């Protein structure tokens, strides 16, 4: 955590980020989607998946490398199932696709109680938790997963990385009940590869059972760690496998080819899966002690957090606290190093740079 | 693993189990559902969740204790959402409810691509993996979870058990692709309470980070272990929380009241959630190298199991191997101790006992 943050108004942040995207050939709509979503991530203190990461991914794997196609159109594949859609998104910007998919799932859930959108030929949507948090803020239960861009994770009892870090994200509309949406959002690896690299630079140790060496043996030495492993042994491995299997049903190809050089006729794109449930479509309407659904959720969460568990953490609480901090600061919080990176992006895109001396600060 | 098993024909097993259920007041249909499902579990070597366990649960928490009501009718709660149903099952036998719910989900998935059934006022369905395996055998993707009967699990960073062992089960129709359905099926605790009791009897040690003592500190000593913990720290905790939150949306009440003495107006029943997806409703139809969907799934699984990972385990493989063993033995495999327990159940129900000397054997 840096000593202090600089405060950047969301509108200024979005202006810079949208300009950077437009400068790389993205349409106004895509650029605004990307900027809006990056603001949303930074407003929730998701510092690992902010605009700097998004534009870096775009350069390495996206519009800079053919993995993402600015201005691509989403094609809906007709399949005759009323509550389900499959899209070929033609490597369109992930943020625009994910916003649209959640929107469509909400329409389907309003009608059918549940709706799903599967997406073939996708490009990185940055932070799955953001889309389900967004849907939960609007009163819906939402779920998404995707196949990660690179196969970095060794299956349980395996030696070679053939799985992605394959995240899962669930959002629940619990704001009325407990003040914020519960958001369960994590990768199926114990740690991210970025964490290994950070510990290598800083000379730290990895947690046990988080990474393996070239021989497939567990190591806590980041210098020896070549590959990641799933959390929770066979259980997290099963969760990572789900993303690959669903992707295989949709149209994704071999995980080890993803984002890599491929033979002719092969595919290397990730897949997305989205699902939204209307909370009324779950309700039996018969809650104990005359409670309504919201009061029942409140009572259940209070029971879980009671009995000496008052200090436990509820997933999503961290995002809610960060959003409050952002609101009280009156803008997004970036470290000095991050401001410098934004200014590099501004310079590349011909956008005015931010003067750290002129930005108000906030304690870290 | 016992030295040898006795082989019991499925029909004889089902006759005994159905008689035991009928003797407790269950209808013919319920008794046959219970017997059929117990055979299915034993045919897949699910020795922790067989007929002995089912009838024991029924005695402790079910028809013997008011938690399950023989002959109860399922009431469909109208909610106006076309692909979703909510049932008040009035504490009907879990196996009958789960069979019917998966059947209804399949009908909904055939029409809408995805269908869900939520169940309030439920009683233990024995083994969630069995229902999704059944659906996967019929060509569907299926998912179920339930709130477990007792709050035995301490939330991550907590002290008091306020969560159930809350299992999740997913089944995928991968038989054509790889020879068997992939079934991911586990509780969200590291181990079951039965395992703690077994190690206490046998004088063994628990794995690290699987249980806590009365102070909430991790212990590997089964004598000191009072409560279980979720697998994978905050990640497994999040998965356990999902079951409680979905249950709270459906109509389930406080987890710490479940199966226990309750104040007037309270509820202590678990909830079930079922979801089925038609595999065609996920398909974008555009698979690499001219593959069809099945060939694509085969290629993806082969990639994950390749590159030196040839000996990794695929979830569901164990069930498939057990089913083959059952088929080659020509009947269900039970240990001598299990045969004795079945004979106790037979004596109680006035059913002819099994003579171990007359039953063919199979190596353990």
XYZ file of C-alpha atoms in Angstrom:
728
model
C 0.000 0.000 0.000
C 1.593 3.346 -0.995
C 1.966 6.098 1.624
C -0.541 8.270 -0.163
C -2.759 8.277 -3.205
C -3.490 11.022 -5.708
C -7.169 11.708 -6.313
C -8.264 11.748 -9.961
C -11.867 12.674 -10.807
C -13.629 9.784 -12.591
C -14.455 12.035 -15.568
C -10.764 12.911 -16.076
C -9.764 9.276 -15.758
C -12.390 8.224 -18.291
C -11.365 10.991 -20.705
C -7.748 9.797 -20.677
C -8.584 6.086 -20.938
C -11.175 6.577 -23.697
C -8.667 8.672 -25.671
C -6.044 5.928 -25.324
C -8.527 3.339 -26.655
C -9.725 5.592 -29.518
C -6.074 6.192 -30.409
C -5.699 2.440 -30.872
C -8.629 2.346 -33.302
C -11.517 1.440 -31.025
C -14.930 3.015 -31.683
C -16.313 5.740 -29.409
C -18.707 3.227 -27.840
C -15.978 0.663 -27.164
C -13.622 3.324 -25.818
C -16.301 4.658 -23.493
C -17.201 1.126 -22.315
C -13.545 0.399 -21.610
C -13.088 3.697 -19.752
C -16.295 3.301 -17.741
C -15.381 -0.235 -16.705
C -11.821 0.739 -15.734
C -13.271 3.540 -13.577
C -15.613 1.013 -11.980
C -12.683 -1.326 -11.208
C -10.556 1.488 -9.747
C -13.512 2.848 -7.751
C -13.609 -0.607 -6.086
C -9.824 -0.621 -5.493
C -9.207 -3.458 -7.942
C -5.625 -2.276 -8.443
C -4.559 -5.457 -10.266
C -7.180 -4.935 -12.985
C -7.302 -1.226 -13.721
C -6.892 0.820 -16.917
C -3.103 0.396 -16.879
C -3.505 -3.399 -16.918
C -6.323 -3.201 -19.515
C -4.250 -1.136 -21.933
C -1.186 -3.297 -21.289
C -3.216 -6.443 -22.085
C -4.529 -4.746 -25.216
C -0.990 -3.980 -26.346
C 0.406 -7.466 -25.640
C -2.530 -9.669 -26.658
C -5.279 -7.375 -27.985
C -5.402 -4.799 -30.778
C -1.604 -4.734 -30.794
C -1.408 -8.482 -31.519
C -4.617 -9.368 -33.368
C -6.324 -10.881 -30.309
C -8.828 -8.028 -30.188
C -10.431 -6.350 -33.205
C -11.539 -2.700 -32.766
C -15.017 -2.111 -34.144
C -15.867 -5.828 -34.447
C -19.571 -6.721 -34.494
C -21.220 -9.301 -32.236
C -23.055 -11.985 -34.188
C -25.920 -13.767 -32.423
C -25.938 -17.487 -33.369
C -29.549 -18.669 -33.660
C -30.200 -21.815 -31.616
C -33.940 -21.827 -30.911
C -33.619 -21.883 -27.102
C -35.700 -19.047 -25.667
C -33.702 -18.277 -22.492
C -30.244 -18.818 -24.018
C -28.103 -16.979 -26.516
C -24.735 -17.774 -28.043
C -22.675 -14.967 -29.494
C -19.709 -14.987 -31.812
C -18.164 -11.713 -30.686
C -15.430 -11.769 -33.315
C -12.731 -10.710 -30.826
C -14.571 -7.496 -29.952
C -13.354 -5.600 -26.865
C -14.228 -7.759 -23.817
C -15.669 -4.919 -21.748
C -18.219 -3.999 -24.435
C -19.175 -7.653 -24.937
C -19.550 -8.328 -21.197
C -21.678 -5.223 -20.606
C -23.964 -6.254 -23.470
C -24.109 -9.906 -22.354
C -25.126 -9.026 -18.797
C -27.761 -6.643 -20.220
C -29.175 -9.434 -22.402
C -29.086 -11.932 -19.511
C -31.067 -9.461 -17.385
C -33.720 -9.169 -20.121
C -33.928 -12.986 -20.312
C -34.064 -13.332 -16.508
C -36.896 -10.767 -16.344
C -38.911 -13.021 -18.638
C -37.728 -16.560 -17.877
C -36.364 -16.190 -14.340
C -32.945 -17.239 -15.625
C -30.985 -16.380 -18.750
C -27.603 -17.310 -20.156
C -25.287 -15.887 -22.815
C -22.273 -17.870 -24.021
C -19.571 -16.087 -25.998
C -17.184 -17.589 -28.536
C -14.094 -15.821 -29.969
C -13.737 -13.525 -26.975
C -11.042 -11.156 -25.817
C -10.221 -10.485 -22.112
C -13.032 -8.765 -20.164
C -10.595 -7.557 -17.456
C -12.485 -8.282 -14.192
C -15.418 -10.716 -14.069
C -16.366 -9.561 -10.588
C -17.205 -6.120 -11.973
C -20.002 -7.350 -14.235
C -21.684 -9.439 -11.550
C -21.292 -6.589 -9.039
C -22.936 -4.290 -11.561
C -25.841 -6.744 -12.012
C -26.151 -7.234 -8.234
C -26.304 -3.438 -7.814
C -29.291 -3.577 -10.163
C -31.045 -6.288 -8.112
C -30.021 -9.494 -9.900
C -28.078 -12.643 -9.067
C -25.314 -12.954 -11.649
C -22.537 -15.383 -12.493
C -19.741 -15.343 -15.009
C -16.645 -17.324 -15.800
C -14.136 -17.277 -18.617
C -11.154 -19.215 -19.829
C -8.045 -17.233 -18.950
C -5.711 -15.968 -21.647
C -2.807 -18.327 -20.932
C -2.415 -21.911 -19.650
C -0.289 -21.266 -16.545
C -1.839 -23.721 -14.068
C -0.855 -27.367 -13.561
C -3.823 -29.722 -12.996
C -3.970 -31.474 -9.607
C -1.314 -34.254 -9.641
C -0.021 -33.076 -13.027
C 3.326 -31.652 -14.205
C 2.570 -29.325 -17.101
C 0.399 -26.191 -17.130
C -2.652 -26.989 -19.258
C -5.276 -24.894 -17.448
C -5.808 -21.152 -17.176
C -6.212 -19.290 -13.897
C -9.903 -19.569 -14.890
C -11.814 -17.253 -12.560
C -15.409 -17.583 -11.321
C -17.521 -14.637 -10.155
C -20.898 -14.592 -8.424
C -22.845 -11.492 -7.396
C -25.881 -11.392 -5.087
C -28.265 -8.432 -4.642
C -27.910 -8.140 -0.869
C -27.592 -4.348 -0.544
C -31.047 -3.858 0.935
C -30.386 -6.696 3.393
C -26.825 -5.967 4.542
C -25.710 -2.735 2.892
C -23.663 -4.097 -0.023
C -23.786 -6.862 -2.653
C -22.052 -10.110 -1.764
C -19.507 -10.733 -4.533
C -17.534 -13.970 -4.617
C -14.794 -13.475 -7.145
C -11.523 -15.327 -7.496
C -9.166 -17.144 -9.794
C -8.872 -20.927 -9.397
C -5.094 -20.686 -8.910
C -3.837 -20.065 -5.360
C -1.980 -16.947 -6.524
C -1.581 -15.100 -9.823
C 1.623 -15.237 -11.867
C 2.007 -11.498 -11.196
C 2.364 -12.342 -7.493
C 5.199 -14.799 -8.246
C 7.014 -12.123 -10.262
C 6.483 -9.531 -7.524
C 7.943 -11.875 -4.864
C 10.867 -12.640 -7.174
C 11.627 -8.907 -7.416
C 11.170 -8.351 -3.682
C 12.955 -11.532 -2.542
C 9.909 -12.910 -0.680
C 8.559 -16.452 -0.297
C 5.424 -17.904 -1.870
C 2.748 -19.467 0.362
C 3.006 -23.282 0.558
C 1.215 -25.326 -2.141
C 0.805 -22.339 -4.478
C 3.376 -23.073 -7.187
C 5.540 -25.877 -8.558
C 9.038 -26.039 -10.045
C 9.950 -27.451 -13.454
C 9.765 -30.988 -11.993
C 6.201 -30.458 -10.773
C 7.286 -30.300 -7.109
C 5.791 -27.712 -4.746
C 8.114 -24.792 -4.009
C 7.846 -21.592 -1.976
C 10.883 -20.117 -3.773
C 9.675 -17.700 -6.458
C 12.987 -18.212 -8.335
C 12.186 -21.920 -8.700
C 8.445 -21.513 -9.290
C 7.644 -22.062 -12.943
C 3.934 -22.837 -12.834
C 0.866 -22.194 -10.671
C -1.452 -24.776 -9.084
C -5.195 -24.683 -8.354
C -6.441 -23.725 -4.877
C -7.869 -26.461 -2.649
C -6.198 -29.450 -4.376
C -8.727 -31.507 -6.425
C -11.608 -29.155 -5.530
C -10.122 -25.983 -7.068
C -8.846 -28.126 -9.956
C -12.451 -29.183 -10.601
C -13.524 -25.524 -10.606
C -10.792 -24.653 -13.161
C -11.843 -27.604 -15.290
C -15.450 -26.323 -15.444
C -14.338 -23.242 -17.392
C -12.422 -25.354 -19.941
C -15.295 -27.823 -20.403
C -17.950 -25.117 -20.802
C -15.603 -23.324 -23.208
C -15.201 -26.591 -25.153
C -19.012 -26.848 -25.447
C -19.164 -23.220 -26.684
C -16.353 -23.305 -29.235
C -13.054 -22.758 -27.427
C -10.149 -24.938 -28.465
C -7.097 -26.373 -26.693
C -6.103 -24.437 -23.569
C -2.388 -24.755 -24.353
C -2.895 -22.893 -27.649
C -4.653 -19.944 -26.050
C -3.024 -16.595 -26.908
C -0.129 -18.534 -28.532
C 1.104 -19.351 -32.041
C -1.369 -21.781 -33.597
C -1.452 -24.221 -36.515
C -3.740 -23.347 -39.423
C -7.406 -24.097 -38.670
C -6.916 -23.855 -34.909
C -8.467 -21.293 -32.516
C -6.751 -19.524 -29.642
C -9.506 -17.297 -28.288
C -10.977 -17.510 -24.771
C -14.715 -17.990 -24.138
C -17.087 -16.208 -21.756
C -20.128 -17.576 -19.948
C -22.759 -15.314 -18.310
C -25.875 -16.203 -16.323
C -28.409 -14.005 -14.535
C -31.208 -15.113 -12.182
C -34.143 -12.941 -11.108
C -34.359 -13.196 -7.296
C -38.168 -13.503 -7.458
C -37.697 -16.645 -9.584
C -36.087 -18.379 -6.571
C -38.568 -17.285 -3.922
C -40.999 -19.747 -2.384
C -42.534 -16.773 -0.584
C -42.703 -18.584 2.736
C -40.074 -17.126 5.057
C -39.844 -17.866 8.779
C -41.265 -15.475 11.398
C -43.182 -13.473 8.786
C -40.004 -12.102 7.187
C -39.908 -10.997 3.567
C -37.098 -12.205 1.255
C -34.808 -9.276 2.098
C -35.368 -9.628 5.838
C -34.716 -13.358 5.533
C -31.380 -12.778 3.804
C -30.459 -10.267 6.514
C -31.346 -12.795 9.244
C -29.339 -15.599 7.600
C -26.237 -13.410 7.152
C -26.535 -12.154 10.740
C -26.709 -15.765 11.929
C -23.564 -16.667 9.965
C -21.784 -13.562 11.331
C -23.068 -14.152 14.860
C -22.102 -16.478 17.712
C -18.551 -15.133 18.013
C -18.044 -14.711 14.242
C -18.681 -10.957 14.321
C -15.286 -10.174 12.781
C -15.464 -12.506 9.799
C -15.199 -11.100 6.343
C -18.090 -11.236 3.874
C -16.959 -11.448 0.245
C -17.764 -8.143 -1.447
C -17.269 -6.175 1.773
C -13.823 -5.051 0.527
C -15.303 -3.725 -2.725
C -18.027 -1.897 -0.801
C -15.516 -0.296 1.571
C -13.363 0.783 -1.362
C -16.371 2.312 -3.131
C -17.150 4.309 0.016
C -13.551 5.491 0.233
C -13.655 6.550 -3.438
C -16.879 8.455 -2.786
C -15.471 10.184 0.276
C -12.256 11.081 -1.588
C -14.319 12.469 -4.472
C -12.343 10.577 -7.097
C -10.263 7.525 -7.991
C -7.132 6.827 -5.967
C -3.846 6.175 -7.764
C -0.290 5.873 -6.459
C 2.525 8.079 -7.721
C 3.825 5.184 -9.839
C 0.377 4.666 -11.347
C 0.040 8.383 -12.179
C 3.380 8.124 -14.014
C 2.096 5.140 -16.019
C -1.125 6.992 -16.881
C 0.990 9.909 -18.094
C 2.916 7.580 -20.413
C -0.405 6.379 -21.839
C -1.542 10.023 -22.150
C 1.635 10.974 -23.995
C 1.213 8.068 -26.447
C -2.397 9.081 -27.140
C -1.770 12.843 -27.333
C -3.876 13.492 -24.231
C -2.905 16.152 -21.634
C -0.868 14.614 -18.810
C -1.828 14.781 -15.127
C 0.317 16.987 -12.905
C 0.734 15.121 -9.595
C 1.478 18.456 -7.863
C -2.005 19.674 -8.852
C -3.869 16.505 -7.758
C -5.282 16.403 -4.212
C -4.022 13.497 -2.102
C -5.563 10.868 0.138
C -3.783 8.868 2.870
C -2.788 5.296 1.854
C -10.943 -51.056 1.877
C -12.169 -54.469 3.121
C -10.351 -57.619 1.991
C -13.334 -58.760 0.007
C -16.850 -57.693 -0.886
C -20.049 -59.690 -1.096
C -21.978 -59.311 -4.336
C -25.668 -58.430 -3.975
C -27.849 -58.272 -7.119
C -29.330 -54.771 -7.550
C -32.864 -56.198 -7.577
C -32.355 -57.882 -4.190
C -30.822 -54.715 -2.759
C -33.716 -52.620 -4.013
C -36.287 -55.083 -2.671
C -34.784 -54.871 0.823
C -34.359 -51.084 0.800
C -37.844 -50.424 -0.602
C -39.349 -52.709 2.042
C -37.493 -50.820 4.784
C -38.867 -47.503 3.473
C -42.429 -48.850 3.054
C -42.216 -50.199 6.602
C -41.574 -46.619 7.772
C -44.717 -45.382 6.035
C -43.343 -44.173 2.702
C -45.447 -44.696 -0.441
C -44.501 -47.336 -3.010
C -43.238 -44.610 -5.348
C -41.094 -42.985 -2.672
C -39.753 -46.335 -1.487
C -38.849 -47.331 -5.032
C -37.183 -43.947 -5.686
C -35.164 -44.310 -2.480
C -34.146 -47.876 -3.332
C -33.261 -47.036 -6.937
C -31.130 -44.076 -5.867
C -29.320 -46.072 -3.166
C -28.533 -48.749 -5.772
C -27.208 -46.020 -8.069
C -24.965 -44.672 -5.288
C -23.643 -48.130 -4.384
C -23.136 -49.023 -8.052
C -20.776 -46.002 -8.163
C -19.003 -47.046 -4.934
C -20.319 -44.081 -2.968
C -19.906 -46.014 0.274
C -20.407 -42.937 2.497
C -23.874 -42.314 1.023
C -25.520 -45.693 0.542
C -28.824 -47.192 1.751
C -27.448 -47.733 5.268
C -26.652 -44.018 5.565
C -29.990 -43.058 3.941
C -32.045 -45.123 6.383
C -29.912 -43.944 9.304
C -30.520 -40.307 8.283
C -34.216 -41.051 7.963
C -34.297 -42.471 11.488
C -32.317 -39.625 13.094
C -33.650 -36.613 11.169
C -36.345 -37.878 8.787
C -39.570 -39.814 9.264
C -38.342 -40.837 12.713
C -38.006 -37.189 13.816
C -40.504 -35.217 11.740
C -37.891 -33.877 9.299
C -39.323 -35.984 6.483
C -43.030 -36.654 5.849
C -43.893 -39.915 4.029
C -46.435 -39.385 1.274
C -46.071 -35.579 1.268
C -47.078 -33.790 -1.936
C -44.924 -31.314 -3.827
C -46.625 -27.952 -4.323
C -45.497 -25.844 -7.271
C -45.426 -22.132 -6.295
C -46.567 -20.068 -9.272
C -44.132 -17.258 -10.088
C -44.712 -16.424 -13.745
C -41.116 -17.111 -14.871
C -41.197 -19.536 -17.786
C -37.848 -21.338 -17.294
C -37.975 -21.407 -13.480
C -40.013 -23.263 -10.922
C -40.107 -23.080 -7.137
C -41.465 -26.028 -5.203
C -42.606 -26.348 -1.629
C -41.898 -30.040 -1.204
C -43.398 -30.214 2.282
C -40.506 -32.334 3.629
C -41.114 -35.086 1.070
C -38.375 -37.723 0.702
C -35.344 -35.987 -0.873
C -34.643 -38.684 -3.453
C -38.169 -38.450 -4.933
C -37.998 -34.640 -4.977
C -34.553 -34.571 -6.593
C -35.482 -37.091 -9.295
C -38.591 -35.034 -10.127
C -36.691 -31.718 -10.048
C -34.008 -32.925 -12.456
C -36.761 -34.280 -14.736
C -38.509 -30.892 -14.742
C -35.220 -29.032 -15.290
C -34.557 -31.252 -18.321
C -37.984 -30.397 -19.778
C -37.267 -26.690 -19.220
C -33.757 -26.978 -20.721
C -35.177 -28.726 -23.805
C -37.370 -25.672 -24.405
C -35.398 -22.742 -22.994
C -31.816 -24.040 -23.121
C -31.614 -23.685 -19.356
C -34.034 -24.439 -16.543
C -33.982 -24.170 -12.776
C -35.998 -25.654 -9.920
C -35.617 -24.310 -6.373
C -36.984 -26.346 -3.483
C -38.143 -25.068 -0.094
C -38.887 -27.281 2.948
C -36.613 -30.067 1.756
C -35.270 -33.203 3.373
C -31.790 -34.690 2.615
C -31.353 -35.965 -0.954
C -28.394 -38.180 0.036
C -25.869 -37.583 -2.784
C -26.108 -34.538 -5.085
C -23.533 -36.023 -7.443
C -25.934 -38.846 -8.286
C -28.593 -36.572 -9.774
C -26.171 -34.635 -11.958
C -24.463 -37.880 -13.027
C -27.879 -39.225 -13.979
C -28.625 -36.080 -16.030
C -25.166 -36.192 -17.634
C -25.772 -39.836 -18.599
C -28.860 -38.556 -20.427
C -26.879 -35.886 -22.311
C -27.378 -32.777 -20.163
C -25.188 -30.408 -18.154
C -26.567 -30.360 -14.616
C -25.813 -28.600 -11.357
C -27.206 -28.892 -7.868
C -26.414 -27.658 -4.418
C -28.182 -27.830 -1.092
C -27.810 -26.543 2.427
C -26.496 -29.358 4.586
C -28.531 -30.673 7.510
C -26.312 -29.286 10.288
C -24.125 -26.204 10.789
C -20.748 -27.874 11.435
C -18.395 -25.576 9.537
C -16.702 -22.431 10.869
C -16.570 -19.545 8.366
C -13.098 -18.406 7.275
C -11.578 -16.410 10.171
C -14.530 -17.290 12.432
C -14.852 -19.279 15.669
C -18.325 -20.814 15.663
C -19.838 -23.256 13.137
C -22.577 -21.361 11.295
C -22.304 -23.026 7.871
C -23.167 -26.506 6.638
C -20.776 -28.734 4.713
C -22.826 -27.373 1.788
C -21.896 -29.491 -1.235
C -21.868 -28.490 -4.916
C -22.232 -30.966 -7.777
C -21.779 -30.467 -11.512
C -22.246 -33.110 -14.217
C -21.160 -32.843 -17.868
C -22.284 -35.143 -20.704
C -18.800 -36.150 -21.846
C -19.342 -39.897 -22.329
C -19.239 -39.754 -26.120
C -16.072 -37.638 -25.941
C -14.048 -39.434 -23.258
C -16.011 -42.504 -22.183
C -17.653 -41.202 -19.002
C -19.393 -38.100 -17.639
C -17.202 -35.581 -15.832
C -18.745 -35.145 -12.375
C -17.357 -32.540 -9.986
C -18.898 -33.271 -6.624
C -17.668 -32.271 -3.193
C -18.534 -30.734 0.129
C -17.130 -27.290 0.897
C -15.513 -28.530 4.125
C -12.013 -30.035 3.819
C -13.249 -33.277 5.417
C -16.592 -34.586 6.715
C -17.351 -34.897 10.445
C -17.530 -38.667 9.900
C -13.848 -38.590 8.976
C -12.966 -36.799 12.245
C -14.868 -39.475 14.204
C -13.189 -42.275 12.250
C -9.702 -40.852 12.977
C -10.643 -40.453 16.651
C -11.550 -44.172 16.778
C -8.440 -45.214 14.852
C -6.041 -42.807 16.590
C -4.981 -41.044 13.360
C -4.197 -37.406 12.592
C -6.317 -34.986 10.580
C -4.774 -33.217 7.579
C -3.572 -29.672 8.391
C -6.112 -26.825 8.113
C -9.122 -29.165 8.104
C -10.568 -28.654 11.598
C -10.399 -26.275 14.564
C -10.566 -26.728 18.335
C -13.021 -25.033 20.682
C -10.873 -21.864 20.564
C -11.074 -21.699 16.778
C -7.398 -22.725 16.365
C -6.386 -25.223 13.681
C -5.678 -28.699 15.012
C -4.712 -32.041 13.465
C -5.709 -33.901 16.643
C -9.160 -35.448 16.150
C -9.650 -35.468 19.966
C -9.312 -31.660 19.996
C -11.184 -31.034 16.738
C -14.652 -29.698 17.472
C -15.593 -28.046 14.176
C -14.781 -28.278 10.477
C -13.449 -25.522 8.207
C -14.032 -24.802 4.509
C -11.519 -25.995 1.913
C -9.265 -23.426 0.239
C -9.564 -20.704 2.924
C -11.728 -17.763 1.745
C -12.454 -19.425 -1.608
C -14.166 -22.550 -0.225
C -15.850 -20.323 2.371
C -17.335 -18.311 -0.483
C -18.623 -21.520 -2.095
C -20.271 -22.607 1.195
C -21.809 -19.155 1.546
C -23.438 -19.445 -1.903
C -25.641 -22.333 -0.686
C -26.802 -20.357 2.370
C -27.531 -17.209 0.351
C -29.453 -19.049 -2.381
C -31.336 -20.919 0.353
C -32.153 -17.578 2.005
C -33.591 -16.328 -1.316
C -35.687 -19.528 -1.621
C -37.073 -19.714 1.909
C -34.480 -21.384 4.137
C -33.945 -19.846 7.554
C -30.973 -19.558 9.937
C -28.276 -22.184 9.315
C -27.694 -22.673 13.066
C -31.339 -23.762 13.504
C -31.190 -26.404 10.802
C -32.280 -29.856 12.047
C -32.338 -28.459 15.619
C -34.937 -27.366 18.194
C -36.550 -24.169 16.943
C -38.592 -21.300 18.368
C -42.222 -21.064 17.216
C -42.546 -19.574 13.725
C -39.013 -20.577 12.732
C -37.969 -23.030 9.973
C -35.247 -25.666 10.151
C -35.474 -27.315 6.740
C -32.698 -27.354 4.134
C -33.222 -26.080 0.579
C -32.267 -27.589 -2.784
C -31.275 -25.834 -5.993
C -31.208 -27.606 -9.398
C -30.190 -26.324 -12.821
C -29.941 -28.083 -16.186
C -28.430 -26.735 -19.426
C -28.949 -28.256 -22.871
C -25.487 -28.611 -24.451
C -26.799 -27.332 -27.811
C -27.805 -24.094 -26.044
C -24.108 -23.363 -25.404
C -22.760 -24.242 -28.826
C -21.535 -21.554 -31.190
C -21.136 -24.313 -33.796
C -17.704 -23.109 -34.867
C -15.104 -25.555 -33.597
C -11.457 -25.562 -34.646
C -10.125 -27.938 -37.338
C -13.653 -28.903 -38.458
C -14.424 -30.732 -35.193
C -17.964 -31.179 -33.944
C -18.832 -30.334 -30.320
C -18.049 -33.846 -29.044
C -14.739 -34.017 -30.901
C -13.871 -30.577 -29.545
C -14.500 -31.663 -25.945
C -12.355 -34.753 -26.546
C -9.524 -32.603 -27.952
C -9.669 -30.153 -25.024
C -9.616 -32.935 -22.409
C -6.757 -34.671 -24.240
C -4.824 -31.394 -24.218
C -5.364 -30.982 -20.458
C -4.315 -34.617 -19.880
C -1.365 -34.353 -22.274
C 2.130 -32.852 -22.063
C 3.222 -35.084 -19.152
C -0.162 -34.958 -17.360
C -1.226 -38.391 -18.619
C -1.714 -39.719 -15.072
C -3.911 -36.949 -13.727
C -7.330 -37.761 -12.427
C -10.485 -36.485 -14.132
C -13.381 -35.928 -11.722
C -16.006 -38.594 -12.390
C -13.405 -41.150 -13.464
C -13.693 -42.852 -10.054
C -17.480 -43.190 -10.419
C -17.067 -44.581 -13.934
C -14.482 -47.144 -12.797
C -16.736 -48.194 -9.925
C -19.709 -48.598 -12.282
C -17.574 -50.850 -14.508
C -16.531 -52.906 -11.504
C -20.169 -53.261 -10.418
C -21.100 -54.377 -13.929
C -18.283 -56.914 -14.090
C -19.171 -58.245 -10.621
C -22.812 -58.550 -11.676
C -24.088 -56.790 -8.559
C -23.464 -54.260 -5.811
C -20.423 -54.723 -3.595
C -20.817 -54.614 0.191
C -18.387 -55.432 3.001
C -19.188 -58.050 5.640
C -19.964 -55.262 8.130
C -22.339 -53.640 5.637
C -24.132 -56.949 4.999
C -24.669 -57.230 8.771
C -26.153 -53.721 8.856
C -28.455 -54.525 5.937
C -29.613 -57.619 7.805
C -30.507 -55.496 10.829
C -32.584 -53.266 8.540
C -34.169 -56.393 6.991
C -35.067 -57.800 10.427
C -36.682 -54.496 11.443
C -38.771 -54.433 8.255
C -39.670 -58.142 8.245
C -37.692 -58.758 5.041
C -35.685 -61.982 4.486
C -32.061 -61.516 5.550
C -29.050 -62.071 3.275
C -26.879 -65.088 4.015
C -23.248 -63.970 3.494
C -22.271 -67.651 2.943
C -24.608 -67.762 -0.077
C -23.425 -64.468 -1.621
C -20.627 -64.619 -4.207
C -17.542 -62.538 -3.338
C -15.360 -60.043 -5.140
C -11.787 -59.032 -4.191
C -11.476 -55.723 -2.260
